[in-house]
Amino acid sequence: RPGPRATHQGQGPIGALLLFTASALSGQQATADSKPVIINFVAPITGDTINNLIKIVNDQGTKGNRRITVLISSGGGDTTAALAAYNILRHLSNVELTTFNIGNVDSAAMLLYCAGSKRYSLPGPGTRFLIHGNSATFQAGVPMDANLVDSQLQQLNSLNQMVAQVLSEVTKNKRAEIDLAIHSQTILTPEQAKEWGIVDDIKPNFMEPGATFLAVSEPRPLEHSEPVHYLSVTKQ
């Protein structure tokens, strides 16, 4: 299955940062010398990489650069981080955000991709879109009772419903079709994604004259082990 498994730990720090960023961006005014900015996001979806992306968008927005393109090739990751990014980036008032598939947009990365007001893709082969549901991994040796299992299943169902809502809003497809795609693990070519309404157009080039090229980097691994959690919630 594509992509690393990221632990779901809620939206505390990332939610606070994204909320602050949204307020900061909405209060900025674009300047006449606004330049196109291209951000390379070839990384898993984690709280750290999403925070990194939001910081870059924020920095460029405060400089008055309106036109921002995010190049995406990602195997997915933390669904809640992707949903938070979608909710912020989708509703920016002073940034024209474009997303561009340059490889694979899998699982949780679909939510980040859908945040673009304009959405493009390189032609295939070598590019795809993967839609499917969340999964749970329980830690070995950790006691689980019926109430805990039931609460985790409710959480998974809630996340799947939120993903389906985003896709149905973007594609204008009937909810039943989206639910079926999520549960059947659907792979789409750029052409098929365009038919769905996920992709606006297929382009052979994403560069713009005079564009500033930036990249989202992954943080270094922690020296100490992470605390153990009951459940990993991912888009695989």
PDB file of C-alpha atoms in Angstrom:
ATOM      1  CA  ARG A   1       0.000   0.000   0.000  1.00  0.00           C
ATOM      2  CA  PRO A   2       1.377   3.438  -0.881  1.00  0.00           C
ATOM      3  CA  GLY A   3       2.667   5.877   1.643  1.00  0.00           C
ATOM      4  CA  PRO A   4       3.775   5.728   5.254  1.00  0.00           C
ATOM      5  CA  ARG A   5       1.343   5.283   8.119  1.00  0.00           C
ATOM      6  CA  ALA A   6       0.953   8.438  10.190  1.00  0.00           C
ATOM      7  CA  THR A   7      -0.374   8.494  13.732  1.00  0.00           C
ATOM      8  CA  HIS A   8      -3.592  10.428  14.242  1.00  0.00           C
ATOM      9  CA  GLN A   9      -3.130  12.683  17.266  1.00  0.00           C
ATOM     10  CA  GLY A  10      -5.925  15.226  16.826  1.00  0.00           C
ATOM     11  CA  GLN A  11      -5.773  18.822  15.625  1.00  0.00           C
ATOM     12  CA  GLY A  12      -4.368  20.688  18.663  1.00  0.00           C
ATOM     13  CA  PRO A  13      -1.086  22.370  17.584  1.00  0.00           C
ATOM     14  CA  ILE A  14      -1.751  22.171  13.862  1.00  0.00           C
ATOM     15  CA  GLY A  15      -5.291  23.513  14.295  1.00  0.00           C
ATOM     16  CA  ALA A  16      -4.018  26.491  16.249  1.00  0.00           C
ATOM     17  CA  LEU A  17      -1.311  27.255  13.682  1.00  0.00           C
ATOM     18  CA  LEU A  18      -3.681  26.936  10.737  1.00  0.00           C
ATOM     19  CA  LEU A  19      -6.281  29.160  12.386  1.00  0.00           C
ATOM     20  CA  PHE A  20      -3.644  31.834  13.023  1.00  0.00           C
ATOM     21  CA  THR A  21      -2.392  31.498   9.456  1.00  0.00           C
ATOM     22  CA  ALA A  22      -5.884  31.901   7.991  1.00  0.00           C
ATOM     23  CA  SER A  23      -6.395  35.118   9.947  1.00  0.00           C
ATOM     24  CA  ALA A  24      -3.010  36.449   8.883  1.00  0.00           C
ATOM     25  CA  LEU A  25      -3.523  35.637   5.221  1.00  0.00           C
ATOM     26  CA  SER A  26      -7.030  37.035   5.018  1.00  0.00           C
ATOM     27  CA  GLY A  27      -5.773  40.358   6.342  1.00  0.00           C
ATOM     28  CA  GLN A  28      -3.015  40.793   3.761  1.00  0.00           C
ATOM     29  CA  GLN A  29      -3.385  42.713   0.531  1.00  0.00           C
ATOM     30  CA  ALA A  30      -1.689  41.642  -2.683  1.00  0.00           C
ATOM     31  CA  THR A  31       0.799  44.103  -4.156  1.00  0.00           C
ATOM     32  CA  ALA A  32       1.277  45.151  -7.752  1.00  0.00           C
ATOM     33  CA  ASP A  33       4.592  43.295  -7.997  1.00  0.00           C
ATOM     34  CA  SER A  34       3.046  39.938  -7.055  1.00  0.00           C
ATOM     35  CA  LYS A  35       5.075  37.079  -8.523  1.00  0.00           C
ATOM     36  CA  PRO A  36       4.037  33.479  -9.199  1.00  0.00           C
ATOM     37  CA  VAL A  37       5.216  31.009  -6.570  1.00  0.00           C
ATOM     38  CA  ILE A  38       5.598  27.261  -7.101  1.00  0.00           C
ATOM     39  CA  ILE A  39       5.816  25.017  -4.021  1.00  0.00           C
ATOM     40  CA  ASN A  40       7.024  21.453  -4.435  1.00  0.00           C
ATOM     41  CA  PHE A  41       5.176  19.093  -2.055  1.00  0.00           C
ATOM     42  CA  VAL A  42       6.741  15.639  -2.582  1.00  0.00           C
ATOM     43  CA  ALA A  43       6.178  14.285   0.908  1.00  0.00           C
ATOM     44  CA  PRO A  44       3.798  12.291   3.087  1.00  0.00           C
ATOM     45  CA  ILE A  45       0.854  14.085   4.656  1.00  0.00           C
ATOM     46  CA  THR A  46       1.783  14.706   8.291  1.00  0.00           C
ATOM     47  CA  GLY A  47       1.190  17.482  10.777  1.00  0.00           C
ATOM     48  CA  ASP A  48       4.773  18.621  10.228  1.00  0.00           C
ATOM     49  CA  THR A  49       4.703  18.707   6.422  1.00  0.00           C
ATOM     50  CA  ILE A  50       1.316  20.429   6.378  1.00  0.00           C
ATOM     51  CA  ASN A  51       2.510  23.013   8.910  1.00  0.00           C
ATOM     52  CA  ASN A  52       5.575  23.538   6.727  1.00  0.00           C
ATOM     53  CA  LEU A  53       3.390  24.061   3.665  1.00  0.00           C
ATOM     54  CA  ILE A  54       1.070  26.475   5.453  1.00  0.00           C
ATOM     55  CA  LYS A  55       4.042  28.468   6.721  1.00  0.00           C
ATOM     56  CA  ILE A  56       5.411  28.832   3.185  1.00  0.00           C
ATOM     57  CA  VAL A  57       2.005  29.921   1.856  1.00  0.00           C
ATOM     58  CA  ASN A  58       1.712  32.355   4.752  1.00  0.00           C
ATOM     59  CA  ASP A  59       5.167  33.814   4.125  1.00  0.00           C
ATOM     60  CA  GLN A  60       4.438  34.310   0.435  1.00  0.00           C
ATOM     61  CA  GLY A  61       1.035  35.796   1.160  1.00  0.00           C
ATOM     62  CA  THR A  62       2.520  38.356   3.525  1.00  0.00           C
ATOM     63  CA  LYS A  63       4.926  39.341   0.745  1.00  0.00           C
ATOM     64  CA  GLY A  64       1.953  40.056  -1.498  1.00  0.00           C
ATOM     65  CA  ASN A  65       2.432  37.092  -3.828  1.00  0.00           C
ATOM     66  CA  ARG A  66      -1.081  36.013  -4.822  1.00  0.00           C
ATOM     67  CA  ARG A  67      -0.500  33.271  -7.383  1.00  0.00           C
ATOM     68  CA  ILE A  68       0.657  30.108  -5.636  1.00  0.00           C
ATOM     69  CA  THR A  69       0.870  26.655  -7.208  1.00  0.00           C
ATOM     70  CA  VAL A  70       1.413  23.549  -5.077  1.00  0.00           C
ATOM     71  CA  LEU A  71       2.949  20.613  -6.954  1.00  0.00           C
ATOM     72  CA  ILE A  72       1.830  17.387  -5.289  1.00  0.00           C
ATOM     73  CA  SER A  73       3.198  13.861  -5.353  1.00  0.00           C
ATOM     74  CA  SER A  74       2.275  12.085  -2.137  1.00  0.00           C
ATOM     75  CA  GLY A  75       1.309   8.619  -0.945  1.00  0.00           C
ATOM     76  CA  GLY A  76      -1.041  10.078   1.665  1.00  0.00           C
ATOM     77  CA  GLY A  77      -0.823  10.025   5.436  1.00  0.00           C
ATOM     78  CA  ASP A  78      -2.704  11.793   8.228  1.00  0.00           C
ATOM     79  CA  THR A  79      -6.300  12.456   7.195  1.00  0.00           C
ATOM     80  CA  THR A  80      -6.987  15.031   9.917  1.00  0.00           C
ATOM     81  CA  ALA A  81      -3.937  17.080   8.896  1.00  0.00           C
ATOM     82  CA  ALA A  82      -5.110  16.975   5.271  1.00  0.00           C
ATOM     83  CA  LEU A  83      -8.637  18.038   6.255  1.00  0.00           C
ATOM     84  CA  ALA A  84      -7.258  20.955   8.266  1.00  0.00           C
ATOM     85  CA  ALA A  85      -5.147  22.048   5.292  1.00  0.00           C
ATOM     86  CA  TYR A  86      -8.167  21.779   2.990  1.00  0.00           C
ATOM     87  CA  ASN A  87     -10.323  23.899   5.283  1.00  0.00           C
ATOM     88  CA  ILE A  88      -7.697  26.657   5.424  1.00  0.00           C
ATOM     89  CA  LEU A  89      -6.328  26.685   1.879  1.00  0.00           C
ATOM     90  CA  ARG A  90      -9.718  26.307   0.224  1.00  0.00           C
ATOM     91  CA  HIS A  91     -11.018  29.511   1.773  1.00  0.00           C
ATOM     92  CA  LEU A  92      -8.111  31.919   1.465  1.00  0.00           C
ATOM     93  CA  SER A  93      -9.369  35.311   0.324  1.00  0.00           C
ATOM     94  CA  ASN A  94      -6.178  36.856  -1.060  1.00  0.00           C
ATOM     95  CA  VAL A  95      -4.330  33.877  -2.571  1.00  0.00           C
ATOM     96  CA  GLU A  96      -5.120  32.210  -5.889  1.00  0.00           C
ATOM     97  CA  LEU A  97      -4.155  28.635  -5.010  1.00  0.00           C
ATOM     98  CA  THR A  98      -3.566  26.112  -7.781  1.00  0.00           C
ATOM     99  CA  THR A  99      -2.785  22.434  -7.146  1.00  0.00           C
ATOM    100  CA  PHE A 100      -0.935  20.318  -9.705  1.00  0.00           C
ATOM    101  CA  ASN A 101      -0.509  16.522  -9.724  1.00  0.00           C
ATOM    102  CA  ILE A 102       3.051  15.728 -10.782  1.00  0.00           C
ATOM    103  CA  GLY A 103       3.011  12.028  -9.835  1.00  0.00           C
ATOM    104  CA  ASN A 104       0.598  10.288  -7.511  1.00  0.00           C
ATOM    105  CA  VAL A 105      -2.104  11.956  -5.446  1.00  0.00           C
ATOM    106  CA  ASP A 106      -3.103   9.143  -3.120  1.00  0.00           C
ATOM    107  CA  SER A 107      -5.532   8.899  -0.238  1.00  0.00           C
ATOM    108  CA  ALA A 108      -5.213  11.860   2.179  1.00  0.00           C
ATOM    109  CA  ALA A 109      -3.272  13.765  -0.491  1.00  0.00           C
ATOM    110  CA  MET A 110      -6.570  13.966  -2.416  1.00  0.00           C
ATOM    111  CA  LEU A 111      -7.831  16.405   0.230  1.00  0.00           C
ATOM    112  CA  LEU A 112      -4.808  18.650  -0.181  1.00  0.00           C
ATOM    113  CA  TYR A 113      -5.197  18.498  -3.961  1.00  0.00           C
ATOM    114  CA  CYS A 114      -8.869  19.445  -3.726  1.00  0.00           C
ATOM    115  CA  ALA A 115      -7.938  22.638  -1.851  1.00  0.00           C
ATOM    116  CA  GLY A 116      -6.912  24.273  -5.123  1.00  0.00           C
ATOM    117  CA  SER A 117      -9.360  26.693  -6.715  1.00  0.00           C
ATOM    118  CA  LYS A 118      -7.763  25.481  -9.950  1.00  0.00           C
ATOM    119  CA  ARG A 119      -6.564  21.883 -10.232  1.00  0.00           C
ATOM    120  CA  TYR A 120      -4.288  20.509 -12.952  1.00  0.00           C
ATOM    121  CA  SER A 121      -2.337  17.332 -13.673  1.00  0.00           C
ATOM    122  CA  LEU A 122       0.546  16.199 -15.808  1.00  0.00           C
ATOM    123  CA  PRO A 123      -0.565  13.679 -18.437  1.00  0.00           C
ATOM    124  CA  GLY A 124      -0.015   9.953 -17.874  1.00  0.00           C
ATOM    125  CA  PRO A 125       1.534   7.505 -17.719  1.00  0.00           C
ATOM    126  CA  GLY A 126       3.118   8.039 -14.346  1.00  0.00           C
ATOM    127  CA  THR A 127       0.326  10.106 -12.797  1.00  0.00           C
ATOM    128  CA  ARG A 128      -2.705   8.838 -10.920  1.00  0.00           C
ATOM    129  CA  PHE A 129      -5.309   9.574  -8.248  1.00  0.00           C
ATOM    130  CA  LEU A 130      -6.214   7.056  -5.527  1.00  0.00           C
ATOM    131  CA  ILE A 131      -9.443   7.280  -3.527  1.00  0.00           C
ATOM    132  CA  HIS A 132     -10.165   4.986  -0.594  1.00  0.00           C
ATOM    133  CA  GLY A 133     -11.194   4.845   3.041  1.00  0.00           C
ATOM    134  CA  ASN A 134      -9.409   5.179   6.351  1.00  0.00           C
ATOM    135  CA  SER A 135      -8.084   2.193   8.276  1.00  0.00           C
ATOM    136  CA  ALA A 136      -7.146   1.403  11.862  1.00  0.00           C
ATOM    137  CA  THR A 137      -4.095  -0.382  13.255  1.00  0.00           C
ATOM    138  CA  PHE A 138      -4.291  -1.507  16.873  1.00  0.00           C
ATOM    139  CA  GLN A 139      -1.083  -1.854  18.852  1.00  0.00           C
ATOM    140  CA  ALA A 140      -0.082  -5.384  19.789  1.00  0.00           C
ATOM    141  CA  GLY A 141      -0.401  -6.131  23.482  1.00  0.00           C
ATOM    142  CA  VAL A 142      -2.695  -3.172  24.227  1.00  0.00           C
ATOM    143  CA  PRO A 143      -5.975  -4.299  25.861  1.00  0.00           C
ATOM    144  CA  MET A 144      -9.084  -3.301  23.911  1.00  0.00           C
ATOM    145  CA  ASP A 145     -12.656  -3.458  25.146  1.00  0.00           C
ATOM    146  CA  ALA A 146     -15.853  -3.226  23.128  1.00  0.00           C
ATOM    147  CA  ASN A 147     -16.456   0.435  23.975  1.00  0.00           C
ATOM    148  CA  LEU A 148     -13.000   1.490  22.817  1.00  0.00           C
ATOM    149  CA  VAL A 149     -13.254  -0.490  19.583  1.00  0.00           C
ATOM    150  CA  ASP A 150     -16.698   0.964  18.918  1.00  0.00           C
ATOM    151  CA  SER A 151     -15.479   4.519  19.499  1.00  0.00           C
ATOM    152  CA  GLN A 152     -12.579   4.026  17.092  1.00  0.00           C
ATOM    153  CA  LEU A 153     -14.917   2.627  14.434  1.00  0.00           C
ATOM    154  CA  GLN A 154     -17.145   5.664  14.844  1.00  0.00           C
ATOM    155  CA  GLN A 155     -14.099   7.860  14.375  1.00  0.00           C
ATOM    156  CA  LEU A 156     -13.181   6.041  11.153  1.00  0.00           C
ATOM    157  CA  ASN A 157     -16.726   6.364   9.830  1.00  0.00           C
ATOM    158  CA  SER A 158     -16.729  10.070  10.670  1.00  0.00           C
ATOM    159  CA  LEU A 159     -13.452  10.631   8.814  1.00  0.00           C
ATOM    160  CA  ASN A 160     -14.742   8.718   5.786  1.00  0.00           C
ATOM    161  CA  GLN A 161     -17.873  10.875   5.778  1.00  0.00           C
ATOM    162  CA  MET A 162     -15.806  14.072   5.862  1.00  0.00           C
ATOM    163  CA  VAL A 163     -13.630  12.829   2.989  1.00  0.00           C
ATOM    164  CA  ALA A 164     -16.746  11.936   0.999  1.00  0.00           C
ATOM    165  CA  GLN A 165     -18.196  15.391   1.666  1.00  0.00           C
ATOM    166  CA  VAL A 166     -15.075  17.114   0.323  1.00  0.00           C
ATOM    167  CA  LEU A 167     -14.998  14.967  -2.814  1.00  0.00           C
ATOM    168  CA  SER A 168     -18.720  15.406  -3.471  1.00  0.00           C
ATOM    169  CA  GLU A 169     -18.403  19.203  -3.130  1.00  0.00           C
ATOM    170  CA  VAL A 170     -15.473  19.356  -5.536  1.00  0.00           C
ATOM    171  CA  THR A 171     -16.676  16.855  -8.123  1.00  0.00           C
ATOM    172  CA  LYS A 172     -20.422  17.609  -7.885  1.00  0.00           C
ATOM    173  CA  ASN A 173     -20.921  13.840  -8.069  1.00  0.00           C
ATOM    174  CA  LYS A 174     -23.722  12.122  -6.225  1.00  0.00           C
ATOM    175  CA  ARG A 175     -22.782  11.116  -2.695  1.00  0.00           C
ATOM    176  CA  ALA A 176     -23.555   7.449  -3.410  1.00  0.00           C
ATOM    177  CA  GLU A 177     -20.949   7.393  -6.197  1.00  0.00           C
ATOM    178  CA  ILE A 178     -18.328   8.948  -3.920  1.00  0.00           C
ATOM    179  CA  ASP A 179     -19.086   6.503  -1.094  1.00  0.00           C
ATOM    180  CA  LEU A 180     -18.691   3.597  -3.517  1.00  0.00           C
ATOM    181  CA  ALA A 181     -15.351   4.954  -4.770  1.00  0.00           C
ATOM    182  CA  ILE A 182     -14.055   5.302  -1.203  1.00  0.00           C
ATOM    183  CA  HIS A 183     -15.017   1.769  -0.204  1.00  0.00           C
ATOM    184  CA  SER A 184     -13.792   0.154  -3.431  1.00  0.00           C
ATOM    185  CA  GLN A 185     -10.354   1.853  -3.491  1.00  0.00           C
ATOM    186  CA  THR A 186     -10.660   3.603  -6.841  1.00  0.00           C
ATOM    187  CA  ILE A 187      -7.656   4.521  -8.994  1.00  0.00           C
ATOM    188  CA  LEU A 188      -8.197   7.231 -11.615  1.00  0.00           C
ATOM    189  CA  THR A 189      -6.030   8.342 -14.513  1.00  0.00           C
ATOM    190  CA  PRO A 190      -5.782  12.104 -15.084  1.00  0.00           C
ATOM    191  CA  GLU A 191      -8.313  11.752 -17.902  1.00  0.00           C
ATOM    192  CA  GLN A 192     -10.760   9.899 -15.653  1.00  0.00           C
ATOM    193  CA  ALA A 193     -10.205  12.395 -12.847  1.00  0.00           C
ATOM    194  CA  LYS A 194     -11.038  15.172 -15.291  1.00  0.00           C
ATOM    195  CA  GLU A 195     -14.287  13.427 -16.196  1.00  0.00           C
ATOM    196  CA  TRP A 196     -15.109  13.277 -12.484  1.00  0.00           C
ATOM    197  CA  GLY A 197     -14.445  16.992 -12.093  1.00  0.00           C
ATOM    198  CA  ILE A 198     -11.452  16.498  -9.794  1.00  0.00           C
ATOM    199  CA  VAL A 199      -9.054  17.808 -12.460  1.00  0.00           C
ATOM    200  CA  ASP A 200      -9.832  21.015 -14.340  1.00  0.00           C
ATOM    201  CA  ASP A 201      -7.327  20.399 -17.108  1.00  0.00           C
ATOM    202  CA  ILE A 202      -4.319  18.263 -18.069  1.00  0.00           C
ATOM    203  CA  LYS A 203      -1.166  20.256 -18.821  1.00  0.00           C
ATOM    204  CA  PRO A 204       2.337  19.138 -19.887  1.00  0.00           C
ATOM    205  CA  ASN A 205       4.077  21.932 -17.967  1.00  0.00           C
ATOM    206  CA  PHE A 206       3.646  23.604 -14.594  1.00  0.00           C
ATOM    207  CA  MET A 207       6.395  26.263 -14.760  1.00  0.00           C
ATOM    208  CA  GLU A 208       5.714  29.982 -15.182  1.00  0.00           C
ATOM    209  CA  PRO A 209       8.152  32.690 -16.295  1.00  0.00           C
ATOM    210  CA  GLY A 210       9.755  34.423 -13.327  1.00  0.00           C
ATOM    211  CA  ALA A 211       8.282  32.016 -10.783  1.00  0.00           C
ATOM    212  CA  THR A 212       9.856  31.517  -7.354  1.00  0.00           C
ATOM    213  CA  PHE A 213      10.413  27.787  -6.751  1.00  0.00           C
ATOM    214  CA  LEU A 214      10.188  26.523  -3.143  1.00  0.00           C
ATOM    215  CA  ALA A 215       9.908  23.090  -1.523  1.00  0.00           C
ATOM    216  CA  VAL A 216       8.306  21.506   1.530  1.00  0.00           C
ATOM    217  CA  SER A 217      10.918  19.557   3.444  1.00  0.00           C
ATOM    218  CA  GLU A 218      10.366  16.711   5.882  1.00  0.00           C
ATOM    219  CA  PRO A 219      11.609  17.246   9.453  1.00  0.00           C
ATOM    220  CA  ARG A 220      14.455  15.157  10.798  1.00  0.00           C
ATOM    221  CA  PRO A 221      13.453  12.026  12.772  1.00  0.00           C
ATOM    222  CA  LEU A 222      13.132  12.553  16.504  1.00  0.00           C
ATOM    223  CA  GLU A 223      15.997  11.276  18.625  1.00  0.00           C
ATOM    224  CA  HIS A 224      13.601   9.797  21.177  1.00  0.00           C
ATOM    225  CA  SER A 225      10.758   7.397  20.516  1.00  0.00           C
ATOM    226  CA  GLU A 226       7.213   8.672  20.101  1.00  0.00           C
ATOM    227  CA  PRO A 227       4.588   7.844  22.763  1.00  0.00           C
ATOM    228  CA  VAL A 228       2.454   4.811  21.987  1.00  0.00           C
ATOM    229  CA  HIS A 229      -1.093   5.504  20.794  1.00  0.00           C
ATOM    230  CA  TYR A 230      -3.955   3.065  20.478  1.00  0.00           C
ATOM    231  CA  LEU A 231      -4.777   3.823  16.904  1.00  0.00           C
ATOM    232  CA  SER A 232      -3.163   4.945  13.683  1.00  0.00           C
ATOM    233  CA  VAL A 233      -5.652   6.642  11.383  1.00  0.00           C
ATOM    234  CA  THR A 234      -4.414   7.034   7.835  1.00  0.00           C
ATOM    235  CA  LYS A 235      -5.369   7.233   4.224  1.00  0.00           C
ATOM    236  CA  GLN A 236      -3.205   4.432   2.897  1.00  0.00           C
TER     237      GLN A 236
END
